[in-house]
mmCIF file with all atom_site columns, C-alpha atoms in Angstrom:
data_model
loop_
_atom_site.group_PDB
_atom_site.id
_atom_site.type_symbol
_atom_site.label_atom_id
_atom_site.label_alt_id
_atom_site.label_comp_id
_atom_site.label_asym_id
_atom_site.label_entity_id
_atom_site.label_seq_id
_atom_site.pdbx_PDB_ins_code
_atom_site.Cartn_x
_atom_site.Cartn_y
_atom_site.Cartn_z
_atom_site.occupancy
_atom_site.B_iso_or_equiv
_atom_site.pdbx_formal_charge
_atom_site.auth_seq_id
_atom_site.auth_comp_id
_atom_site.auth_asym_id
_atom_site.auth_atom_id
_atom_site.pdbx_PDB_model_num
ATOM 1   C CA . UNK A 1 1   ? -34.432 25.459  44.807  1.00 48.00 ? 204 UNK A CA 1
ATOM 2   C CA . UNK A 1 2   ? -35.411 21.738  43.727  1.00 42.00 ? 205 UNK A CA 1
ATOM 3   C CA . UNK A 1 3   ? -36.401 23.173  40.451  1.00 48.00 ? 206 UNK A CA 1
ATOM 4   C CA . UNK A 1 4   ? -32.968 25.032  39.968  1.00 48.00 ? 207 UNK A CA 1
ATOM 5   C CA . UNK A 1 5   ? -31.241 22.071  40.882  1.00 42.00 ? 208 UNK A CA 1
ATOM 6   C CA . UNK A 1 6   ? -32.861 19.303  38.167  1.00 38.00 ? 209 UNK A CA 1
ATOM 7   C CA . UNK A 1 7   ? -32.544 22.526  35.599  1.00 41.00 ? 210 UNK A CA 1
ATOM 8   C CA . UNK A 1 8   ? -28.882 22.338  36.345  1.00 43.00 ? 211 UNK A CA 1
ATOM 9   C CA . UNK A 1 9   ? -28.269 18.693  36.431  1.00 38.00 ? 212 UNK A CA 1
ATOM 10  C CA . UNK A 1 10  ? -30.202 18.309  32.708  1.00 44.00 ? 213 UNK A CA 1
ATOM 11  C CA . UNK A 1 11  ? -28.116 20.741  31.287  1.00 40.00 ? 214 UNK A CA 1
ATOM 12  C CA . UNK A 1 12  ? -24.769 18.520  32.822  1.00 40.00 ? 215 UNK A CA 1
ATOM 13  C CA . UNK A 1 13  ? -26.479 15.689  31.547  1.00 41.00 ? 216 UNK A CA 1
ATOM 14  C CA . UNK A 1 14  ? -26.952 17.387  28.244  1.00 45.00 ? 217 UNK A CA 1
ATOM 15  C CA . UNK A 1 15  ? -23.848 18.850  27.771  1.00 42.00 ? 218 UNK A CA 1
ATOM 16  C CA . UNK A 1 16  ? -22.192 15.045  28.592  1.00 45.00 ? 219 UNK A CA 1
ATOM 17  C CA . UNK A 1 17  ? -23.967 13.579  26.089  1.00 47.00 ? 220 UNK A CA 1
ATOM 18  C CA . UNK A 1 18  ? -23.142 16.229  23.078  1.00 40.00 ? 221 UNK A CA 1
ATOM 19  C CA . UNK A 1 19  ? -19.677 15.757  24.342  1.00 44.00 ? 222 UNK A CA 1
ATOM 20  C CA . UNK A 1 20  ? -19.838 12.170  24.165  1.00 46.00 ? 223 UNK A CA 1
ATOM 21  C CA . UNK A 1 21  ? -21.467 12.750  20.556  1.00 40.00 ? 224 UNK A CA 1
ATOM 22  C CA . UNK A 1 22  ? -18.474 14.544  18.970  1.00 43.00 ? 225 UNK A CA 1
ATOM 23  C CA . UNK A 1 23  ? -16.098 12.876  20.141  1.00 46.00 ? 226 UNK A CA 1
ATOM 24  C CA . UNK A 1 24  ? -17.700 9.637   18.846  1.00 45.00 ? 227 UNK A CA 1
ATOM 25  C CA . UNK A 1 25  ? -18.382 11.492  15.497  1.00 49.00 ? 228 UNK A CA 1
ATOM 26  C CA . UNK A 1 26  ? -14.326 11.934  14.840  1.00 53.00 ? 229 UNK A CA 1
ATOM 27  C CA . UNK A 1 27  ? -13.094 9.499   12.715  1.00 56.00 ? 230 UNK A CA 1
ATOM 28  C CA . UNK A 1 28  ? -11.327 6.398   13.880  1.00 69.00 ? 231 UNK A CA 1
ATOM 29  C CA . UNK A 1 29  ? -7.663  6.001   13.126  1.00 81.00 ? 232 UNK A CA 1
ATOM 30  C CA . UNK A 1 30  ? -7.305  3.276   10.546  1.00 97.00 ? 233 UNK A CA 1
ATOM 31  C CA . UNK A 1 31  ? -4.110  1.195   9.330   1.00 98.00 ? 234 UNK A CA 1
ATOM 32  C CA . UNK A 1 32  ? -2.292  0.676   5.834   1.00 98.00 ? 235 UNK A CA 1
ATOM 33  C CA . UNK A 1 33  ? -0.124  -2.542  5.848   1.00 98.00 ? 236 UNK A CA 1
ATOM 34  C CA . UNK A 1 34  ? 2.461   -2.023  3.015   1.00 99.00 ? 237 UNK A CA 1
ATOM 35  C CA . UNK A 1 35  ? 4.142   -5.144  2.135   1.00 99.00 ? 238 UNK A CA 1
ATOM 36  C CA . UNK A 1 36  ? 6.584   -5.016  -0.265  1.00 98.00 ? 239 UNK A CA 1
ATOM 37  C CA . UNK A 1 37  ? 10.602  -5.484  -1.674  1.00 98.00 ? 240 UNK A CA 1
ATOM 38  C CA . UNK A 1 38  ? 13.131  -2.631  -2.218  1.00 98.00 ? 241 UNK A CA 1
ATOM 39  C CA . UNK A 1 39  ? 11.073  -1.052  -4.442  1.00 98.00 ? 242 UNK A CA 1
ATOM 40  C CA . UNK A 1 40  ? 8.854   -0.028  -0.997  1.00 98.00 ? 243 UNK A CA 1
ATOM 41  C CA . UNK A 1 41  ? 11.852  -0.106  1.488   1.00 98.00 ? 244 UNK A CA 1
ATOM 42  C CA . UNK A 1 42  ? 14.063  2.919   0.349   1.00 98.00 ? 245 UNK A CA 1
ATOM 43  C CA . UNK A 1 43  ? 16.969  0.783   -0.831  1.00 98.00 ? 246 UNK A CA 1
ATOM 44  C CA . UNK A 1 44  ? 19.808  2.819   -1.499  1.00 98.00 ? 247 UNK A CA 1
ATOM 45  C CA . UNK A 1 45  ? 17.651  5.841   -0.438  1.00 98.00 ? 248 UNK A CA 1
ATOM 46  C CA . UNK A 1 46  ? 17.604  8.410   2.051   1.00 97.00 ? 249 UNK A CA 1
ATOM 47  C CA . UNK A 1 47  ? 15.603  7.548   4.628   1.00 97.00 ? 250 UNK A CA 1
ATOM 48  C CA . UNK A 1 48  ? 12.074  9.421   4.363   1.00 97.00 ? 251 UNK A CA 1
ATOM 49  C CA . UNK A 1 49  ? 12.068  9.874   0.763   1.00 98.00 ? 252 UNK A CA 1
ATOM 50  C CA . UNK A 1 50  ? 10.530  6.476   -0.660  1.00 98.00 ? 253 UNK A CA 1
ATOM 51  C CA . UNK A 1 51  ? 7.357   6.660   -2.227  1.00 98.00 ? 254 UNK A CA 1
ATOM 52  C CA . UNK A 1 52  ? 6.216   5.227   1.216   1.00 98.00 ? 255 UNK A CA 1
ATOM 53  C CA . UNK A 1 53  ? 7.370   8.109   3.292   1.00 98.00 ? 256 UNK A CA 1
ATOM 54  C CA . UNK A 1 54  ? 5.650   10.437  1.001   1.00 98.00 ? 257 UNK A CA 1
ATOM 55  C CA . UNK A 1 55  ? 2.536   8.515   1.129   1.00 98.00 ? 258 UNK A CA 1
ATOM 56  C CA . UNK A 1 56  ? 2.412   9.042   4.876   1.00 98.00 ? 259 UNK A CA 1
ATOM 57  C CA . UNK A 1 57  ? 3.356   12.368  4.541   1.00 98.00 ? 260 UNK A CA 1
ATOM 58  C CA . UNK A 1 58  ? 0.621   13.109  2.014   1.00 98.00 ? 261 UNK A CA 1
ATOM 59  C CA . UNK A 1 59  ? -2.058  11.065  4.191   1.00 98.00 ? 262 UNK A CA 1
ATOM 60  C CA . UNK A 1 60  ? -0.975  13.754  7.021   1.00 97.00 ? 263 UNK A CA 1
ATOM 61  C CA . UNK A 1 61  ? -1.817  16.964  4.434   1.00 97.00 ? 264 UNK A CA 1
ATOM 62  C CA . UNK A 1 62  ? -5.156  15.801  3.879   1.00 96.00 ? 265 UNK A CA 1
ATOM 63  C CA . UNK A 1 63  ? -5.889  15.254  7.277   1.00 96.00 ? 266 UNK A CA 1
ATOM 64  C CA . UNK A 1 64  ? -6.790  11.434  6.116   1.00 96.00 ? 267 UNK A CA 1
ATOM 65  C CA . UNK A 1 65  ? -6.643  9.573   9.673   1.00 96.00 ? 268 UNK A CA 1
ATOM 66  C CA . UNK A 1 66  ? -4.584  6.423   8.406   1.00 98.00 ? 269 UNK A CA 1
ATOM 67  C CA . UNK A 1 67  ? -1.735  5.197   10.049  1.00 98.00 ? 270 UNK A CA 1
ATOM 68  C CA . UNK A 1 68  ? 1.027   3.613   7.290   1.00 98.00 ? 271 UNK A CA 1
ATOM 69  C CA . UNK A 1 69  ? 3.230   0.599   8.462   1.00 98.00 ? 272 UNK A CA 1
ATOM 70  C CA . UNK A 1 70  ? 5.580   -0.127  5.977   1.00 98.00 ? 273 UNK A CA 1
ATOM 71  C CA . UNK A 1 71  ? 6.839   -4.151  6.485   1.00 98.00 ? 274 UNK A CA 1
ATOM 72  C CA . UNK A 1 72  ? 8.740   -3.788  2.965   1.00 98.00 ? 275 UNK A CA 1
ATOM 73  C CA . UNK A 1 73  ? 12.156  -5.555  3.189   1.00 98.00 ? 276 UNK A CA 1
ATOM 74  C CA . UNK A 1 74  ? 14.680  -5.555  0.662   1.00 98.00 ? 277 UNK A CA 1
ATOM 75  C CA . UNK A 1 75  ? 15.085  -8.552  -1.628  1.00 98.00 ? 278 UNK A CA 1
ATOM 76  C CA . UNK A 1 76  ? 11.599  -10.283 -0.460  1.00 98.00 ? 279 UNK A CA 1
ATOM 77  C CA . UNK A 1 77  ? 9.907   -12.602 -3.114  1.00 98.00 ? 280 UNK A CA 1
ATOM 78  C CA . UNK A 1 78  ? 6.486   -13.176 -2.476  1.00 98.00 ? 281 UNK A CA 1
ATOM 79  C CA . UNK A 1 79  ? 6.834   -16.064 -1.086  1.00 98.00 ? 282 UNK A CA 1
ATOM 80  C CA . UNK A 1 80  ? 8.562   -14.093 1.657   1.00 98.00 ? 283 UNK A CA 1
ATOM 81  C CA . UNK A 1 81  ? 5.938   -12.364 1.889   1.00 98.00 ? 284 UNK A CA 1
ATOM 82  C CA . UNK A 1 82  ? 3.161   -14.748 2.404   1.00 98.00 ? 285 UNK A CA 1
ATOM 83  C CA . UNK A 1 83  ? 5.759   -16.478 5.341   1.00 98.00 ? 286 UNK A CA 1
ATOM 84  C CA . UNK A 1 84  ? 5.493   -12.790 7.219   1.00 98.00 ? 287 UNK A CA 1
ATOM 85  C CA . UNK A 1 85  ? 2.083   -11.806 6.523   1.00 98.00 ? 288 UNK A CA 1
ATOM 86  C CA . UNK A 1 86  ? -0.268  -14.023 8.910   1.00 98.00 ? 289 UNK A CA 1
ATOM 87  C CA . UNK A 1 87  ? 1.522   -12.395 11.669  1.00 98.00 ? 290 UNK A CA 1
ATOM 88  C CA . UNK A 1 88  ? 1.483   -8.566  10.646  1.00 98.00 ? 291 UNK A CA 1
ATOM 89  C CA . UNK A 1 89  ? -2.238  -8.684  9.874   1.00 98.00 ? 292 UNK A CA 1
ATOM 90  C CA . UNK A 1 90  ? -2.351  -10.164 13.463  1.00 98.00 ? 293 UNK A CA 1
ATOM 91  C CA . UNK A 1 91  ? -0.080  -7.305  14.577  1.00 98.00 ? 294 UNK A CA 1
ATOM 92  C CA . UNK A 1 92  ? -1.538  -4.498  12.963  1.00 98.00 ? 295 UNK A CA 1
ATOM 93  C CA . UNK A 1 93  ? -4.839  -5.331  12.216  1.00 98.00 ? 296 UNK A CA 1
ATOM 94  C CA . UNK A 1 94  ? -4.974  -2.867  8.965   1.00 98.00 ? 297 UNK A CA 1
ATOM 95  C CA . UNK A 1 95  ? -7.831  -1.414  7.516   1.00 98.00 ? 298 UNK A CA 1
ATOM 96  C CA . UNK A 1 96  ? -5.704  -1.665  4.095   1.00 98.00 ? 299 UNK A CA 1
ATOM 97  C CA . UNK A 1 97  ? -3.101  -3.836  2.548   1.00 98.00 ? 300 UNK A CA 1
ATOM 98  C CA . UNK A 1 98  ? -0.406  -2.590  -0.543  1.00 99.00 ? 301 UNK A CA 1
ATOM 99  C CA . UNK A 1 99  ? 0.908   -5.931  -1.296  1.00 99.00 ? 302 UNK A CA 1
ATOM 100 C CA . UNK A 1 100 ? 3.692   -4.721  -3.809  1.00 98.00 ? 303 UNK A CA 1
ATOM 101 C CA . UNK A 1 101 ? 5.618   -8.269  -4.510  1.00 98.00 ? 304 UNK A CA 1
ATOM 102 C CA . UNK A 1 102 ? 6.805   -10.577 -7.358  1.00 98.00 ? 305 UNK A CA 1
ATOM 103 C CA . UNK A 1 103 ? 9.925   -8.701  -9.172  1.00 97.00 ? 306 UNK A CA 1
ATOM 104 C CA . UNK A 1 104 ? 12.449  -10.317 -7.404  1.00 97.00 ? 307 UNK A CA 1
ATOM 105 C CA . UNK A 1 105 ? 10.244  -13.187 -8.202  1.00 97.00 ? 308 UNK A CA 1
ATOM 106 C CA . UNK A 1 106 ? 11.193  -13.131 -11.682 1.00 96.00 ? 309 UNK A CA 1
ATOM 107 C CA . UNK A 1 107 ? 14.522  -11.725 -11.346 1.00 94.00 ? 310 UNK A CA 1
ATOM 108 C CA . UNK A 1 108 ? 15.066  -15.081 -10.024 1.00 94.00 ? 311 UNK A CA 1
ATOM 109 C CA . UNK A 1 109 ? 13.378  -17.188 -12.454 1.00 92.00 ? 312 UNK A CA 1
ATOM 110 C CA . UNK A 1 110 ? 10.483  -18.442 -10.000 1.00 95.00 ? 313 UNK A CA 1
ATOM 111 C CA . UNK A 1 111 ? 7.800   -20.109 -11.359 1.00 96.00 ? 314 UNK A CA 1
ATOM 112 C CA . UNK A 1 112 ? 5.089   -17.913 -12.251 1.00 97.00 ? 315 UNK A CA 1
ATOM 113 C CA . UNK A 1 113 ? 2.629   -20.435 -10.868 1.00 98.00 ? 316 UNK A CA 1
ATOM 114 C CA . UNK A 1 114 ? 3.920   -19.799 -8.043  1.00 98.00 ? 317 UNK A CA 1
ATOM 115 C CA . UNK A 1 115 ? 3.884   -16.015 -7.739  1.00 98.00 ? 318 UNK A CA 1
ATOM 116 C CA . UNK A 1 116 ? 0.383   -16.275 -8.844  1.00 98.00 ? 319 UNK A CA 1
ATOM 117 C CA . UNK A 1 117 ? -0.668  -18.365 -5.924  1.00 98.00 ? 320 UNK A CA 1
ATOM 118 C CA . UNK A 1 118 ? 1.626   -17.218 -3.095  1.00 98.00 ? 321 UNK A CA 1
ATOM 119 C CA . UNK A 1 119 ? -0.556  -13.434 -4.503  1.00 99.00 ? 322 UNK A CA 1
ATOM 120 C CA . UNK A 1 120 ? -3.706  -15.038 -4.680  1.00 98.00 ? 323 UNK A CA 1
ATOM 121 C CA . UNK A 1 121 ? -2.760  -16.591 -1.105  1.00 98.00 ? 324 UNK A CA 1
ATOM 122 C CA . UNK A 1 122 ? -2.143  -13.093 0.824   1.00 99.00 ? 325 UNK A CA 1
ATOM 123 C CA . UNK A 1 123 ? -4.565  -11.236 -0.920  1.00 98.00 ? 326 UNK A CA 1
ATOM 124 C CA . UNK A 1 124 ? -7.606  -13.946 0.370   1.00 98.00 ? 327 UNK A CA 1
ATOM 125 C CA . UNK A 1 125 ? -5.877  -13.677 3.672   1.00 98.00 ? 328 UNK A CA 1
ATOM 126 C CA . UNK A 1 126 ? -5.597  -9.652  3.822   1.00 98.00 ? 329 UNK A CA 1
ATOM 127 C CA . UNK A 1 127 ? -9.322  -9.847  2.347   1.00 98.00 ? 330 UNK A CA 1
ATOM 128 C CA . UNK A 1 128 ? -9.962  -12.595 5.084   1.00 98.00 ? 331 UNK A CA 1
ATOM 129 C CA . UNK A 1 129 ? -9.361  -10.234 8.214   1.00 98.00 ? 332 UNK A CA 1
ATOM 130 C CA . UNK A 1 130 ? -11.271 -7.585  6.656   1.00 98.00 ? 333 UNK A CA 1
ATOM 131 C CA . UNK A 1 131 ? -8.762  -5.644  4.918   1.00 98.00 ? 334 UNK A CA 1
ATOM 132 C CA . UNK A 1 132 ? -9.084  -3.950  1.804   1.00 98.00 ? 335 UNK A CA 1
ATOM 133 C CA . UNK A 1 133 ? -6.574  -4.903  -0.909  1.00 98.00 ? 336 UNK A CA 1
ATOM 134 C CA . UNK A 1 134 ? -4.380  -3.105  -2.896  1.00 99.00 ? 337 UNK A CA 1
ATOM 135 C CA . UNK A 1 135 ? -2.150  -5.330  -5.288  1.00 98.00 ? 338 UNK A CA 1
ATOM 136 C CA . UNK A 1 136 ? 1.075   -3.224  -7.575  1.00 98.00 ? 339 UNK A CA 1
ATOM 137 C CA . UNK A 1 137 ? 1.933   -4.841  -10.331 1.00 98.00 ? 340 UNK A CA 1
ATOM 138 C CA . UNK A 1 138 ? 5.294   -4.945  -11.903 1.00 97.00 ? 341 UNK A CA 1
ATOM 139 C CA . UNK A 1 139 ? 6.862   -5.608  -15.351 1.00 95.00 ? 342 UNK A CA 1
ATOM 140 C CA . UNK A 1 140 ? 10.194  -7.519  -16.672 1.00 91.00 ? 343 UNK A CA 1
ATOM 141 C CA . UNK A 1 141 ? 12.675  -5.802  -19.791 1.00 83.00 ? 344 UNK A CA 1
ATOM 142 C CA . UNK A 1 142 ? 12.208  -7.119  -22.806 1.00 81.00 ? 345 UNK A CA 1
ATOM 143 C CA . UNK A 1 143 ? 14.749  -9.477  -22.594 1.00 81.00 ? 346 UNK A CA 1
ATOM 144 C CA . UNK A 1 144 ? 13.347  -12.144 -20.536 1.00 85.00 ? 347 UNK A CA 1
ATOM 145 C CA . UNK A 1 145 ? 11.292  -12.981 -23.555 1.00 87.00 ? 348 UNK A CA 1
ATOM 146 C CA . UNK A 1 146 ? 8.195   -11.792 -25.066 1.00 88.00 ? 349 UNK A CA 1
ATOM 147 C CA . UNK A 1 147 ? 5.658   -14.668 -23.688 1.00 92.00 ? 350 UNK A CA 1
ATOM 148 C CA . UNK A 1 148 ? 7.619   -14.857 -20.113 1.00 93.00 ? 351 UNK A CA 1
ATOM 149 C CA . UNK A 1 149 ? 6.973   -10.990 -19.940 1.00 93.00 ? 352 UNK A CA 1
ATOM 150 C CA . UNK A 1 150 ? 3.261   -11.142 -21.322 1.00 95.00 ? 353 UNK A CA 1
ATOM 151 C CA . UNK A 1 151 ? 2.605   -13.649 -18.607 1.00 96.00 ? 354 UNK A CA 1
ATOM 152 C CA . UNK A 1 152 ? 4.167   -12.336 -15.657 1.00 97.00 ? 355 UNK A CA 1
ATOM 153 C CA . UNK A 1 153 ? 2.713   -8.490  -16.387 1.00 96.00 ? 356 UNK A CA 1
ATOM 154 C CA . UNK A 1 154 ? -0.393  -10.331 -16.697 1.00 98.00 ? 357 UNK A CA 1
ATOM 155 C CA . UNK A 1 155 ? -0.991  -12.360 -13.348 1.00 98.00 ? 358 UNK A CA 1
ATOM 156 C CA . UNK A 1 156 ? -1.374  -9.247  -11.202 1.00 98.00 ? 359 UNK A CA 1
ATOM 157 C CA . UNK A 1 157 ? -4.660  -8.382  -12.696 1.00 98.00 ? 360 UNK A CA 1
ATOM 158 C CA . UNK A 1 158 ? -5.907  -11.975 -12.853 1.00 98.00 ? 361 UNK A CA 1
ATOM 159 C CA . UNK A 1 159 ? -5.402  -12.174 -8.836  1.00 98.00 ? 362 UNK A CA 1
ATOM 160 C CA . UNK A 1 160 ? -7.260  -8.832  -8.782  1.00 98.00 ? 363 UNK A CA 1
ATOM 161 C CA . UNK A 1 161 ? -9.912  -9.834  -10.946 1.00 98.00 ? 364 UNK A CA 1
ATOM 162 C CA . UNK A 1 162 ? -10.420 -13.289 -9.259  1.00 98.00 ? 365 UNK A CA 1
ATOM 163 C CA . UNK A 1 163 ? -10.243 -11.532 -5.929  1.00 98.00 ? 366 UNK A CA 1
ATOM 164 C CA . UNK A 1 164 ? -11.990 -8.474  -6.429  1.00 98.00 ? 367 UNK A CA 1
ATOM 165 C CA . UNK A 1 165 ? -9.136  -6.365  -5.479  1.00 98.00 ? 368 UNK A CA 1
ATOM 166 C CA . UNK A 1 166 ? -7.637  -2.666  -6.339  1.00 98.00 ? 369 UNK A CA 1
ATOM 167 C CA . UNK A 1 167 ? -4.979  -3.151  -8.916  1.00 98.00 ? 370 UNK A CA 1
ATOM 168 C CA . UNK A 1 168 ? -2.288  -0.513  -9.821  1.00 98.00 ? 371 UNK A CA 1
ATOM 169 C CA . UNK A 1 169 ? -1.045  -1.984  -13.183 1.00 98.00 ? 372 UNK A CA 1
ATOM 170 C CA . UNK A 1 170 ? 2.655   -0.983  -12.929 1.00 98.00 ? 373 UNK A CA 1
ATOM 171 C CA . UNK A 1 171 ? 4.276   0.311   -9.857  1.00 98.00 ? 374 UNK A CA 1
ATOM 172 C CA . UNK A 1 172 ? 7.096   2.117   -12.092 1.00 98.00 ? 375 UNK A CA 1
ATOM 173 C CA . UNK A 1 173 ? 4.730   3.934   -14.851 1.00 98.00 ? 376 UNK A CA 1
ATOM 174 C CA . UNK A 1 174 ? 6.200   6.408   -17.050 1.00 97.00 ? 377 UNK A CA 1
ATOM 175 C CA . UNK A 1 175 ? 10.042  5.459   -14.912 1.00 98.00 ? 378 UNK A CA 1
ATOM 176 C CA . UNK A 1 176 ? 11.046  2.347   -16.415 1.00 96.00 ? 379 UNK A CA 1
ATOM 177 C CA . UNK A 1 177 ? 8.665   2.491   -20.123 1.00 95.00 ? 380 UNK A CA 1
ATOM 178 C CA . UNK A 1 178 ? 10.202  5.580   -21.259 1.00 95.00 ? 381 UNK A CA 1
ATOM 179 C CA . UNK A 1 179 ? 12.994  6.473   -23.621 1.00 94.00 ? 382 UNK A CA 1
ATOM 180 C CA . UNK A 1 180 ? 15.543  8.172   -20.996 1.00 94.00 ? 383 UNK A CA 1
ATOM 181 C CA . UNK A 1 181 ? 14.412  5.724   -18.292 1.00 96.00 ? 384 UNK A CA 1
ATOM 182 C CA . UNK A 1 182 ? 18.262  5.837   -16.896 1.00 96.00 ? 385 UNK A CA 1
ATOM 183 C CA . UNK A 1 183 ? 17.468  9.099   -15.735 1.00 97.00 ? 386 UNK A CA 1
ATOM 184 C CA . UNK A 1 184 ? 14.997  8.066   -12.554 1.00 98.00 ? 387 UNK A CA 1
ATOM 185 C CA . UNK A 1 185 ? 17.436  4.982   -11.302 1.00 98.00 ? 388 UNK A CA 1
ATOM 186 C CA . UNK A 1 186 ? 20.079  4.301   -9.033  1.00 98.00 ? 389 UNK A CA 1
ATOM 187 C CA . UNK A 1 187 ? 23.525  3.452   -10.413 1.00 97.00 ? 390 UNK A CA 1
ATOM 188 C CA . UNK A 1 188 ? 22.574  -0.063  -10.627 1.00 95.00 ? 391 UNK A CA 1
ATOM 189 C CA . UNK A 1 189 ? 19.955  0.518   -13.250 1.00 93.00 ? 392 UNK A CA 1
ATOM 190 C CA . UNK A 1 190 ? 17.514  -1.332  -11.076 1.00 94.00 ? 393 UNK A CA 1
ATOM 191 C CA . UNK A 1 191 ? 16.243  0.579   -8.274  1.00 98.00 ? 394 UNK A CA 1
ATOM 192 C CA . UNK A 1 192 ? 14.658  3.922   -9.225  1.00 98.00 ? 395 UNK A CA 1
ATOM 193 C CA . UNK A 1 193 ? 16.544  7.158   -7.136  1.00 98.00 ? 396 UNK A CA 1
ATOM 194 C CA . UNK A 1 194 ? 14.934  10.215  -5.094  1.00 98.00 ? 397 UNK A CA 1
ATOM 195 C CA . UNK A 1 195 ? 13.513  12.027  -8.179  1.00 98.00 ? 398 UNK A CA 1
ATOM 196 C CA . UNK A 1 196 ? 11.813  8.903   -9.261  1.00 98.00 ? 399 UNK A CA 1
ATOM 197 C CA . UNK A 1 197 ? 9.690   8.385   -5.674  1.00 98.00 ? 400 UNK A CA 1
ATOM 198 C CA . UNK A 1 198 ? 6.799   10.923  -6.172  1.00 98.00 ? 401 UNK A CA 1
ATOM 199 C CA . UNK A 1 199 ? 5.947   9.696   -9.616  1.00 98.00 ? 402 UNK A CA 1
ATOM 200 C CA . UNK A 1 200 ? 5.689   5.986   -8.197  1.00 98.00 ? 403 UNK A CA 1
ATOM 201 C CA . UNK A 1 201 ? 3.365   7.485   -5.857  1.00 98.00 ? 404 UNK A CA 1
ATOM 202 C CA . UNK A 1 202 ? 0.956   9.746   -7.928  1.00 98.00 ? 405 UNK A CA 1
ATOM 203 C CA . UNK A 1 203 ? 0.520   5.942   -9.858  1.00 98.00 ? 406 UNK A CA 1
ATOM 204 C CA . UNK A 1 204 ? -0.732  4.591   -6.646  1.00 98.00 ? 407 UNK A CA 1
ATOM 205 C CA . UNK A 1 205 ? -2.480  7.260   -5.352  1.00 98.00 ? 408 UNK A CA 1
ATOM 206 C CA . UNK A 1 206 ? -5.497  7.128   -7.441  1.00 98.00 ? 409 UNK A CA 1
ATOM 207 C CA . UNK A 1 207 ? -6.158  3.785   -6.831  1.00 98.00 ? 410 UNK A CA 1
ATOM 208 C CA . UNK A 1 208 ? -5.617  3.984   -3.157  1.00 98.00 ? 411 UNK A CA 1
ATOM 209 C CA . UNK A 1 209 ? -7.707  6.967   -2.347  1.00 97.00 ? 412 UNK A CA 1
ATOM 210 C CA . UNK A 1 210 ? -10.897 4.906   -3.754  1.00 97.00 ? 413 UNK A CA 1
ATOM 211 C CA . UNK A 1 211 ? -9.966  2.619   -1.268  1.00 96.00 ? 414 UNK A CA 1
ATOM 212 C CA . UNK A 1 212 ? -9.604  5.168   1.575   1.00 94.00 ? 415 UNK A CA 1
ATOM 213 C CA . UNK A 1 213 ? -11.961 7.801   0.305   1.00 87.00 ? 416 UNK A CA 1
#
């Protein structure tokens, strides 16, 4: 009887512990802070279309266990952005950062001294908590000048490269550089429209799932 009973216990015991096993081998959920302007917030959008949404919705396909907060507000500069983030890293504590910042920077005529350091700034701070970084870089038409436009295309990559972090070149790839570019925007010619959101994500995509992968 003694015998039947410590036969019985082991195999509770046993069976506990392989339960306790997989459900310690599932993967933790993990976070993705996007910060970003209107480019990130669905201006002028329906809601659940922006490149965002879709992100979130594509995470969910491939069974990738990341939650996605999106903090993007329309109009933010990036020094708007470094004013917000110490408390949303606090908040969310994310695994990941998109910082996607610094056109309205230059559709305002900021100092691009500035833009480089208030970048530099939140990606040290994202890298700081622990956070992996993901900085989208943006371009300027033509028309603000040849060196102003060299320069400004250019400091995304030299925060990246100083700071070690992902870099998606230009957030609206093969949208704004093309010949019919008027096709994937809003009336206003500055905000690109529905059909334009899954080609902004497929150019962050590849850089983000080395991050996640």
């Amino acid at each position: 009887m003694f015998r039947r009973y410590f036969i019985a216990v082991g195999v509770l015991a046993a069976t506990a512990g392989l339960s306790g096993f997989c459900q310690a081998a599932e993967p933790s959920p993990r976070t993705l802070l996007v910060l970003g302007d209107s480019l990130s917030a669905e201006y002028g959008l329906p809601r659940g279309s922006g490149w965002v949404a879709l992100l979130e919705q594509r995470l969910a396909r491939e069974k990738r266990p990341v939650k996605v907060v999106n903090a993007s507000i329309s109009g933010e500069t990036t020094s708007g952005g470094r004013s917000r983030l110490s408390a949303l890293l606090a908040q969310h504590q994310p695994t990941y950062v998109i910082i996607e910042l610094g056109g309205n920077d230059a559709l305002r005529g900021l100092a691009l001294a500035n833009t480089e350091d208030n970048l530099a700034w939140m990606t040290k701070a994202a890298q700081t908590t622990g956070a992996r970084v993901l900085l989208v870089g943006m371009q300027v038409p033509p028309n603000y000048g040849g060196d102003y436009s060299r320069r400004f295309t250019a400091l995304f990559g030299s925060v990246a490269r100083a700071h070690k972090a992902a870099l998606v070149p230009f957030l609206l790839k093969g949208i704004g550089d093309v010949p019919d570019a008027t096709r994937w925007f809003q009336a206003d010619r500055i905000h690109p429209n529905t059909q334009a959101q899954p080609l902004m994500l497929d150019n962050v995509w590849p850089e983000l799932k080395k991050l996640i992968s």
